[in-house]
Coordinates of C-alpha atoms in Angstrom, one line a residue:
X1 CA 2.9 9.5 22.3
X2 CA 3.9 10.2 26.2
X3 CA 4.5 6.6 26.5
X4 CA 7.5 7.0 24.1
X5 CA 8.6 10.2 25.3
X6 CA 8.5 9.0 29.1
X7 CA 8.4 5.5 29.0
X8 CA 9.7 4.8 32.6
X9 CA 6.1 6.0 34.1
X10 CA 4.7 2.2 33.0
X11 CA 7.2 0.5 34.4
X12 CA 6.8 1.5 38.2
X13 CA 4.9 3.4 40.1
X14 CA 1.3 3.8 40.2
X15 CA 0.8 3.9 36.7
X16 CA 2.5 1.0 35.8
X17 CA 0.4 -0.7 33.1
X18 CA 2.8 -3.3 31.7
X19 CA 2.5 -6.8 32.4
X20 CA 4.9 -8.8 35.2
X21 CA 6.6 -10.7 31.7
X22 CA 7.9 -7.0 30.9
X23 CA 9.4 -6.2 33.8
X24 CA 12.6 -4.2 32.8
X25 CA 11.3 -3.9 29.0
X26 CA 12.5 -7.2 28.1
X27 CA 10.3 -10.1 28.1
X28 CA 10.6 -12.6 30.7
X29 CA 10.2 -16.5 29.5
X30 CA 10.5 -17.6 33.2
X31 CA 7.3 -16.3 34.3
X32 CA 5.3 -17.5 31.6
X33 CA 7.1 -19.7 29.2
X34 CA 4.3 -19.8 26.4
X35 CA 3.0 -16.3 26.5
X36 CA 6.5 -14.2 26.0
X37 CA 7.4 -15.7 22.0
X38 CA 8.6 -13.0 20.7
X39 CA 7.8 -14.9 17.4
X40 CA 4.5 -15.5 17.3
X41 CA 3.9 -11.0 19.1
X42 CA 5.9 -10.1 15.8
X43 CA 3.5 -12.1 13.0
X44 CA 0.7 -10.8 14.9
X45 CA 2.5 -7.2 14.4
X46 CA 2.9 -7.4 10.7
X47 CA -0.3 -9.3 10.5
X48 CA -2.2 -6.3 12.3
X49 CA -0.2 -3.9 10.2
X50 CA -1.1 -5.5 6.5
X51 CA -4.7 -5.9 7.5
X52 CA -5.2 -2.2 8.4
X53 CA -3.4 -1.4 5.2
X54 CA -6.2 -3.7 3.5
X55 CA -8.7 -1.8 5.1
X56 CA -7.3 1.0 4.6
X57 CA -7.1 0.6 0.7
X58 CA -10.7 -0.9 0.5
X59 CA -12.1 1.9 1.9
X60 CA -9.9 4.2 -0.1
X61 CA -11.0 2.6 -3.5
X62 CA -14.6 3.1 -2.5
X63 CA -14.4 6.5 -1.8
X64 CA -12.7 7.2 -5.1
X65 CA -15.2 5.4 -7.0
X66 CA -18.1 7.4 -5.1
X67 CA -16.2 10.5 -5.3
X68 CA -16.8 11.4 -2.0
X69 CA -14.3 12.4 1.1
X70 CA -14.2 9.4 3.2
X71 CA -13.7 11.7 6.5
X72 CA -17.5 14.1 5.9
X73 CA -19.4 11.3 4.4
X74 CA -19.9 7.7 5.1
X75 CA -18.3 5.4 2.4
X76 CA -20.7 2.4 2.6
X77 CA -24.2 3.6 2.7
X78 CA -26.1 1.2 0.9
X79 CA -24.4 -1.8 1.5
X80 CA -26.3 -4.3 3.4
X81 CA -24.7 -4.5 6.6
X82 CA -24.3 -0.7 6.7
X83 CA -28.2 -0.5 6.4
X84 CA -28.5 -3.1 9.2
X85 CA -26.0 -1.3 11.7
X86 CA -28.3 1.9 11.3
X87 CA -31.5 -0.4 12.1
X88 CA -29.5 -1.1 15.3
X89 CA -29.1 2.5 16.0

């Protein structure tokens, strides 16, 4: 959220955090030619996006069908690989 309210601050300064291909905001295909497609950053976007809704809905579904609140109790006790990440614990 501050990032969007003051964006300057990661552009210079010492808490710059973006990369040198963002210099200015804007992507710079001189620098690196293959890693600033603006192309192939926006499928991964609405990839990422469409996955987490996925998830999202999976985990939803679950919860209704257990009627339980998925935010006090954990939604996939019983599965197998829930059981084996608490062995790991």
């Amino acid at each position: 959220m501050f990032a969007q309210v003051f964006p300057l601050f990661q552009g210079s300064g010492k808490f710059a955090v973006l990369p040198i291909l963002y210099k200015d905001g804007v992507m710079n295909p001189a620098v690196h030619p293959t890693a600033a497609d603006p192309h192939v950053m926006g499928i991964i976007t609405i990839l990422s996006i469409v996955i987490n809704v996925v998830v999202f809905a999976i985990i939803w579904k679950r919860a209704r069908a257990m009627r339980i609140n998925p935010y006090l109790q954990p939604v996939f006790v019983g599965t197998k690989d829930y059981e084996e990440a608490m062995a790991r614990r």
